[in-house]
Amino acid sequence: MELLSSWCYDGSLPESYVMPPERRPGKLIVPLGKSVPVVDLELHDRNETIQQILKAGEEYGFFQVINHGVSEDLMDKAMNVAEEFHAMPAVDKERECSKDPSGGCKLYTSSYAYPKEDFHYWRDAVTHPCLSLEECIQFWPEKPTRYREVVGEYSVELRKLSCRILELICEGLGLSAGYFSSDLIQVPKIIINHYPPCPEPSLTLGLSKHRDPSIITILLQGHIHGLQVFKDGHWIGVEPLPHAFVVNVGFLLQIISNGKLKGAEHRVVTNSSDARTTISYLVYPSDQTLVEPAKALVNACNPALYKAFKFFDFVTAFLLKPDNTGEAVKELISAPHNRNC
Ligand code: OGA
Ligand code: NI
């Protein structure tokens, strides 16, 4: 499976990238959603911040954060290194991503499920774990030369930001303090996505409609739009705001919150003029962690909508099936429930 960026400039869209009509983005211009809420993390009233995040999590499963404490300079440097990485020749990218004997650093195109896909997606990606930094960094790419330094610093800052946002969510949901300072957040990963210019954006997708199999995901999307959120039967574009982060509720947080917060479905559309590079920071549990609706949120009137499962079983089922909105794990996670009050 050859990387997209190695061959995509010859001007035509191969058949295997043409989506069936009902999944194509079409030529319709999706309105850029001013409506995806923007949360200022430096409000004086902490309670107000919590309420805004919870409301956005319930209604959209998505929000953007500003005044988030990560330096703009670091965000720019991370984006530059990400772009430089994908601009390298394929042989260099492959060499730089094969330093981890356990295969933790992966370079791939479309999705993990490439061999099983009916259709491919217009994206290349590199992913690797980033905690603890000392253990992980030795297996990361060494080219571009500043990759380890910049992505290392970025991952430390994103760890802080993710913990801060999860603390606010924890408080807002009424969970015991420290609920998320556990195995639930011990294996964060970075994915650097790259969507080259595409000859036929109306026929294909950069990423299909999916939920993230994470607790939360924090995305740096740069200035090119492409991310869309599915809400109430419509697609909404997430407006690129300079130096904001896009945060989304992952499927696991939907489960932990017993359905209160929404692991929103989203997709990526391509465009014909500009390459788009994004950096996802996904907060994952360790493999053996048991995930279940938080006990504090379950009672006779609010029975558990999901049953407990091991993260490993969930993510294995989830990632090996293309087009992940949740079908692949339905049986694993669904609990029979009756309201009993
Ligand atoms: C993802 C994702 C969005 C984007 O990596 O899961 O949804 O805009 N990325 O790249
Ligand atoms: Ni996603």
CSV table of C-alpha atoms in Angstrom, one decimal, residues 4-315:
chain,number,residue,atom,x,y,z
A,4,LEU,CA,-0.8,8.7,-1.2
A,5,SER,CA,1.7,11.5,-1.2
A,6,SER,CA,4.0,9.4,-3.4
A,7,TRP,CA,1.7,9.2,-6.3
A,8,CYS,CA,-1.3,11.6,-5.9
A,9,TYR,CA,-0.1,14.4,-8.2
A,10,ASP,CA,-0.9,12.8,-11.5
A,11,GLY,CA,-4.3,14.4,-11.7
A,12,SER,CA,-7.0,11.7,-11.6
A,13,LEU,CA,-8.9,10.0,-8.8
A,14,PRO,CA,-8.6,6.2,-8.9
A,15,GLU,CA,-11.8,4.3,-8.7
A,16,SER,CA,-11.0,2.8,-5.3
A,17,TYR,CA,-11.3,6.4,-3.8
A,18,VAL,CA,-14.7,7.1,-5.3
A,19,MET,CA,-17.3,6.8,-2.5
A,20,PRO,CA,-20.7,5.5,-3.2
A,21,PRO,CA,-23.1,8.4,-3.9
A,22,GLU,CA,-24.7,8.5,-0.4
A,23,ARG,CA,-21.3,8.9,1.2
A,24,ARG,CA,-19.8,11.5,-1.1
A,25,PRO,CA,-19.5,15.0,0.2
A,26,GLY,CA,-20.8,16.4,-3.1
A,27,LYS,CA,-20.4,19.9,-4.2
A,28,LEU,CA,-22.6,21.4,-1.5
A,29,ILE,CA,-20.8,24.0,0.5
A,30,VAL,CA,-21.1,23.0,4.1
A,31,PRO,CA,-21.6,26.1,6.3
A,32,LEU,CA,-18.6,26.7,8.5
A,33,GLY,CA,-20.0,26.3,11.9
A,34,LYS,CA,-19.6,29.4,14.0
A,35,SER,CA,-22.0,27.1,15.9
A,36,VAL,CA,-19.3,24.7,17.2
A,37,PRO,CA,-18.9,26.3,20.6
A,38,VAL,CA,-15.7,28.2,21.5
A,39,VAL,CA,-14.7,28.0,25.1
A,40,ASP,CA,-12.2,30.4,26.7
A,41,LEU,CA,-10.2,28.5,29.2
A,42,GLU,CA,-9.1,31.7,31.0
A,43,LEU,CA,-12.6,32.8,32.1
A,44,HIS,CA,-12.5,34.0,35.7
A,45,ASP,CA,-15.5,31.9,36.6
A,46,ARG,CA,-14.4,28.3,36.6
A,47,ASN,CA,-18.0,27.2,36.9
A,48,GLU,CA,-18.9,29.0,33.8
A,49,THR,CA,-16.1,27.3,31.9
A,50,ILE,CA,-17.3,23.9,33.2
A,51,GLN,CA,-20.9,24.6,32.2
A,52,GLN,CA,-19.9,25.7,28.7
A,53,ILE,CA,-17.8,22.6,28.1
A,54,LEU,CA,-20.5,20.2,29.4
A,55,LYS,CA,-23.2,21.9,27.2
A,56,ALA,CA,-20.9,21.7,24.1
A,57,GLY,CA,-20.1,18.0,25.0
A,58,GLU,CA,-23.8,17.2,25.3
A,59,GLU,CA,-25.0,19.1,22.2
A,60,TYR,CA,-22.1,18.7,19.8
A,61,GLY,CA,-19.5,16.4,21.3
A,62,PHE,CA,-17.2,19.1,19.9
A,63,PHE,CA,-15.8,22.5,21.0
A,64,GLN,CA,-12.8,24.7,20.3
A,65,VAL,CA,-10.6,26.1,23.1
A,66,ILE,CA,-8.8,29.4,23.2
A,67,ASN,CA,-6.6,30.9,25.8
A,68,HIS,CA,-5.5,27.3,26.5
A,69,GLY,CA,-2.0,28.0,27.7
A,70,VAL,CA,-0.1,26.3,24.9
A,71,SER,CA,2.3,28.8,23.3
A,72,GLU,CA,1.5,29.8,19.7
A,73,ASP,CA,5.1,29.5,18.9
A,74,LEU,CA,5.1,25.8,19.9
A,75,MET,CA,1.9,25.2,17.9
A,76,ASP,CA,3.5,26.8,14.8
A,77,LYS,CA,6.7,24.8,15.3
A,78,ALA,CA,4.7,21.5,15.7
A,79,MET,CA,2.7,22.2,12.5
A,80,ASN,CA,5.9,23.0,10.6
A,81,VAL,CA,7.6,19.8,11.7
A,82,ALA,CA,4.4,17.8,10.8
A,83,GLU,CA,4.3,19.3,7.3
A,84,GLU,CA,8.1,18.7,6.8
A,85,PHE,CA,7.7,15.1,7.9
A,86,HIS,CA,5.0,14.4,5.2
A,87,ALA,CA,7.0,16.3,2.6
A,88,MET,CA,10.0,13.9,2.9
A,89,PRO,CA,10.5,11.1,0.3
A,90,ALA,CA,8.6,7.9,1.1
A,91,VAL,CA,11.8,6.0,1.8
A,92,ASP,CA,12.8,8.4,4.5
A,93,LYS,CA,9.4,8.3,6.1
A,94,GLU,CA,9.4,4.6,6.1
A,95,ARG,CA,12.9,4.4,7.6
A,96,GLU,CA,12.1,7.0,10.3
A,97,CYS,CA,9.0,5.1,11.3
A,98,SER,CA,10.6,1.7,11.7
A,99,LYS,CA,12.7,2.4,14.7
A,100,ASP,CA,10.3,0.8,17.2
A,101,PRO,CA,10.8,-3.0,17.3
A,102,SER,CA,7.3,-3.5,18.8
A,103,GLY,CA,5.7,-1.5,15.9
A,104,GLY,CA,4.4,1.3,18.1
A,105,CYS,CA,5.3,3.9,15.5
A,106,LYS,CA,3.2,3.3,12.4
A,107,LEU,CA,3.2,5.0,9.0
A,108,TYR,CA,0.1,4.2,6.9
A,109,THR,CA,-2.3,5.4,4.3
A,110,SER,CA,-6.1,5.7,4.4
A,111,SER,CA,-6.8,3.7,7.6
A,112,TYR,CA,-5.5,0.7,9.6
A,113,ALA,CA,-8.1,-1.4,7.9
A,114,TYR,CA,-6.7,-0.6,4.4
A,115,PRO,CA,-6.6,-4.2,3.2
A,116,LYS,CA,-10.3,-4.7,4.2
A,117,GLU,CA,-11.6,-1.3,2.9
A,118,ASP,CA,-14.1,-1.2,0.1
A,119,PHE,CA,-13.0,2.4,-0.5
A,120,HIS,CA,-9.8,4.2,0.5
A,121,TYR,CA,-9.5,7.6,2.1
A,122,TRP,CA,-7.4,10.5,0.9
A,123,ARG,CA,-5.0,10.6,3.8
A,124,ASP,CA,-1.5,9.5,4.9
A,125,ALA,CA,-0.7,9.3,8.6
A,126,VAL,CA,2.0,8.6,11.2
A,127,THR,CA,1.1,7.6,14.7
A,128,HIS,CA,3.1,6.8,17.9
A,129,PRO,CA,2.6,6.8,21.6
A,130,CYS,CA,3.9,9.7,23.6
A,131,LEU,CA,3.9,8.7,27.4
A,132,SER,CA,6.2,8.4,29.1
A,133,LEU,CA,8.2,10.6,26.9
A,134,GLU,CA,11.5,9.0,28.0
A,135,GLU,CA,10.4,5.6,26.9
A,136,CYS,CA,8.6,6.6,23.7
A,137,ILE,CA,10.8,9.2,22.2
A,138,GLN,CA,13.7,6.9,21.3
A,139,PHE,CA,11.5,5.2,18.7
A,140,TRP,CA,10.2,8.4,17.1
A,141,PRO,CA,11.4,9.8,13.8
A,142,GLU,CA,14.8,11.6,13.9
A,143,LYS,CA,14.0,13.4,10.7
A,144,PRO,CA,13.0,16.2,10.2
A,145,THR,CA,15.9,17.0,12.6
A,146,ARG,CA,13.7,18.9,15.1
A,147,TYR,CA,11.0,16.2,15.2
A,148,ARG,CA,11.8,14.7,18.6
A,149,GLU,CA,12.5,18.0,20.3
A,150,VAL,CA,9.4,19.8,19.0
A,151,VAL,CA,6.9,16.9,19.1
A,152,GLY,CA,8.3,16.0,22.5
A,153,GLU,CA,7.6,19.5,23.9
A,154,TYR,CA,4.2,19.5,22.2
A,155,SER,CA,3.2,16.2,23.7
A,156,VAL,CA,4.1,17.5,27.2
A,157,GLU,CA,2.0,20.6,26.7
A,158,LEU,CA,-0.9,18.6,25.3
A,159,ARG,CA,-0.7,16.2,28.2
A,160,LYS,CA,-1.2,19.2,30.5
A,161,LEU,CA,-4.0,20.6,28.5
A,162,SER,CA,-5.8,17.2,28.2
A,163,CYS,CA,-5.6,16.7,32.0
A,164,ARG,CA,-6.9,20.2,32.6
A,165,ILE,CA,-9.9,19.7,30.3
A,166,LEU,CA,-10.6,16.3,31.8
A,167,GLU,CA,-10.5,17.8,35.3
A,168,LEU,CA,-13.2,20.3,34.2
A,169,ILE,CA,-15.3,17.5,32.7
A,170,CYS,CA,-14.8,15.4,35.8
A,171,GLU,CA,-16.1,18.2,38.0
A,172,GLY,CA,-19.0,19.0,35.6
A,173,LEU,CA,-20.2,15.4,35.5
A,174,GLY,CA,-19.9,15.1,39.3
A,175,LEU,CA,-17.4,12.3,39.3
A,176,SER,CA,-15.0,11.8,42.2
A,177,ALA,CA,-11.9,14.0,41.9
A,178,GLY,CA,-9.2,12.3,40.1
A,179,TYR,CA,-11.5,9.9,38.2
A,180,PHE,CA,-9.4,10.5,35.1
A,181,SER,CA,-6.0,10.5,36.7
A,182,SER,CA,-6.0,6.7,36.3
A,183,ASP,CA,-5.2,4.0,33.8
A,184,LEU,CA,-7.9,5.6,31.7
A,185,ILE,CA,-5.5,8.2,30.3
A,186,GLN,CA,-2.1,6.5,30.5
A,187,VAL,CA,-1.5,5.8,26.8
A,188,PRO,CA,-2.0,9.0,24.8
A,189,LYS,CA,-1.0,8.9,21.1
A,190,ILE,CA,-0.2,11.4,18.5
A,191,ILE,CA,-1.5,11.0,14.9
A,192,ILE,CA,-0.1,13.4,12.3
A,193,ASN,CA,-2.6,13.4,9.4
A,194,HIS,CA,-1.8,14.6,5.9
A,195,TYR,CA,-4.4,15.2,3.2
A,196,PRO,CA,-2.7,16.1,-0.1
A,197,PRO,CA,-4.7,18.2,-2.6
A,198,CYS,CA,-7.2,16.0,-4.2
A,199,PRO,CA,-8.3,16.1,-7.9
A,200,GLU,CA,-12.0,15.3,-7.1
A,201,PRO,CA,-12.9,16.5,-3.6
A,202,SER,CA,-16.7,16.0,-4.2
A,203,LEU,CA,-16.3,12.3,-4.8
A,204,THR,CA,-14.0,11.2,-2.0
A,205,LEU,CA,-13.2,11.7,1.7
A,206,GLY,CA,-10.0,12.3,3.8
A,207,LEU,CA,-11.6,10.3,6.6
A,208,SER,CA,-15.0,8.7,6.6
A,209,LYS,CA,-17.7,9.4,9.2
A,210,HIS,CA,-16.3,8.0,12.5
A,211,ARG,CA,-16.1,8.4,16.2
A,212,ASP,CA,-12.7,8.5,17.9
A,213,PRO,CA,-12.1,5.4,20.1
A,214,SER,CA,-10.6,7.7,22.7
A,215,ILE,CA,-11.5,9.5,25.9
A,216,ILE,CA,-11.0,12.9,24.3
A,217,THR,CA,-9.1,14.0,21.2
A,218,ILE,CA,-7.4,17.4,20.9
A,219,LEU,CA,-6.8,18.5,17.3
A,220,LEU,CA,-4.5,21.1,15.8
A,221,GLN,CA,-6.1,21.7,12.4
A,222,GLY,CA,-4.0,24.6,11.0
A,223,HIS,CA,-5.7,27.1,8.7
A,224,ILE,CA,-7.2,24.9,6.0
A,225,HIS,CA,-10.8,23.7,6.6
A,226,GLY,CA,-11.8,20.1,6.1
A,227,LEU,CA,-13.2,18.8,9.4
A,228,GLN,CA,-16.9,18.4,9.6
A,229,VAL,CA,-19.2,17.3,12.5
A,230,PHE,CA,-22.4,15.4,12.1
A,231,LYS,CA,-25.2,17.1,14.1
A,232,ASP,CA,-28.9,16.5,13.9
A,233,GLY,CA,-28.6,14.9,10.5
A,234,HIS,CA,-26.4,17.7,9.0
A,235,TRP,CA,-22.8,18.3,8.5
A,236,ILE,CA,-21.2,21.4,10.1
A,237,GLY,CA,-17.8,22.6,9.1
A,238,VAL,CA,-15.4,23.3,12.0
A,239,GLU,CA,-14.0,26.7,11.3
A,240,PRO,CA,-10.2,26.9,11.6
A,241,LEU,CA,-9.6,29.6,14.2
A,242,PRO,CA,-6.0,30.7,14.5
A,243,HIS,CA,-4.2,29.0,17.3
A,244,ALA,CA,-7.3,27.4,18.8
A,245,PHE,CA,-7.5,23.6,19.5
A,246,VAL,CA,-10.5,21.5,18.5
A,247,VAL,CA,-11.6,19.2,21.3
A,248,ASN,CA,-13.9,16.3,20.8
A,249,VAL,CA,-15.6,13.8,23.1
A,250,GLY,CA,-14.4,10.3,22.2
A,251,PHE,CA,-16.6,7.2,22.2
A,252,LEU,CA,-15.1,6.1,25.6
A,253,LEU,CA,-16.1,9.3,27.3
A,254,GLN,CA,-19.6,8.9,25.9
A,255,ILE,CA,-19.7,5.5,27.6
A,256,ILE,CA,-18.1,6.7,30.9
A,257,SER,CA,-20.7,9.5,31.0
A,258,ASN,CA,-23.4,7.0,30.4
A,259,GLY,CA,-24.5,8.8,27.2
A,260,LYS,CA,-24.6,12.3,28.7
A,261,LEU,CA,-21.7,13.5,26.6
A,262,LYS,CA,-21.7,12.7,22.9
A,263,GLY,CA,-18.9,10.9,21.1
A,264,ALA,CA,-19.7,12.9,18.0
A,265,GLU,CA,-19.4,11.6,14.5
A,266,HIS,CA,-17.1,13.5,12.2
A,267,ARG,CA,-15.4,13.2,8.9
A,268,VAL,CA,-12.7,15.0,6.8
A,269,VAL,CA,-13.3,16.4,3.3
A,270,THR,CA,-10.5,17.2,0.9
A,271,ASN,CA,-9.9,20.2,-1.4
A,272,SER,CA,-8.2,20.5,-4.8
A,273,SER,CA,-5.8,23.4,-4.0
A,274,ASP,CA,-4.2,23.0,-0.6
A,275,ALA,CA,-2.5,20.2,1.3
A,276,ARG,CA,-3.9,20.0,4.8
A,277,THR,CA,-1.9,18.7,7.8
A,278,THR,CA,-3.4,18.1,11.2
A,279,ILE,CA,-2.1,16.8,14.5
A,280,SER,CA,-4.4,14.7,16.7
A,281,TYR,CA,-3.6,14.0,20.3
A,282,LEU,CA,-5.8,11.1,21.4
A,283,VAL,CA,-6.2,10.2,25.1
A,284,TYR,CA,-6.4,6.4,25.4
A,285,PRO,CA,-6.4,4.0,28.4
A,286,SER,CA,-3.9,1.2,28.7
A,287,ASP,CA,-5.0,-2.1,27.1
A,288,GLN,CA,-6.2,-3.9,30.2
A,289,THR,CA,-8.2,-1.0,31.6
A,290,LEU,CA,-11.8,-1.7,32.3
A,291,VAL,CA,-14.1,0.9,30.8
A,292,GLU,CA,-17.7,1.3,32.0
A,293,PRO,CA,-20.2,4.0,32.9
A,294,ALA,CA,-19.1,5.8,36.0
A,295,LYS,CA,-20.9,4.4,39.0
A,296,ALA,CA,-21.8,7.9,40.2
A,297,LEU,CA,-23.9,8.4,37.1
A,298,VAL,CA,-25.8,5.1,37.2
A,299,ASN,CA,-28.9,4.5,39.3
A,300,ALA,CA,-32.4,3.1,39.0
A,301,CYS,CA,-33.6,6.0,37.0
A,302,ASN,CA,-30.4,6.1,34.9
A,303,PRO,CA,-29.5,2.5,34.3
A,304,ALA,CA,-26.2,1.7,32.7
A,305,LEU,CA,-26.5,2.0,28.9
A,306,TYR,CA,-23.2,0.1,28.4
A,307,LYS,CA,-21.6,-2.8,30.0
A,308,ALA,CA,-18.0,-3.0,31.2
A,309,PHE,CA,-15.3,-4.1,28.7
A,310,LYS,CA,-11.6,-4.2,28.4
A,311,PHE,CA,-10.2,-1.4,26.3
A,312,PHE,CA,-8.1,-3.8,24.3
A,313,ASP,CA,-11.1,-5.8,23.2
A,314,PHE,CA,-12.9,-2.5,22.3
A,315,VAL,CA,-10.1,-1.0,20.3
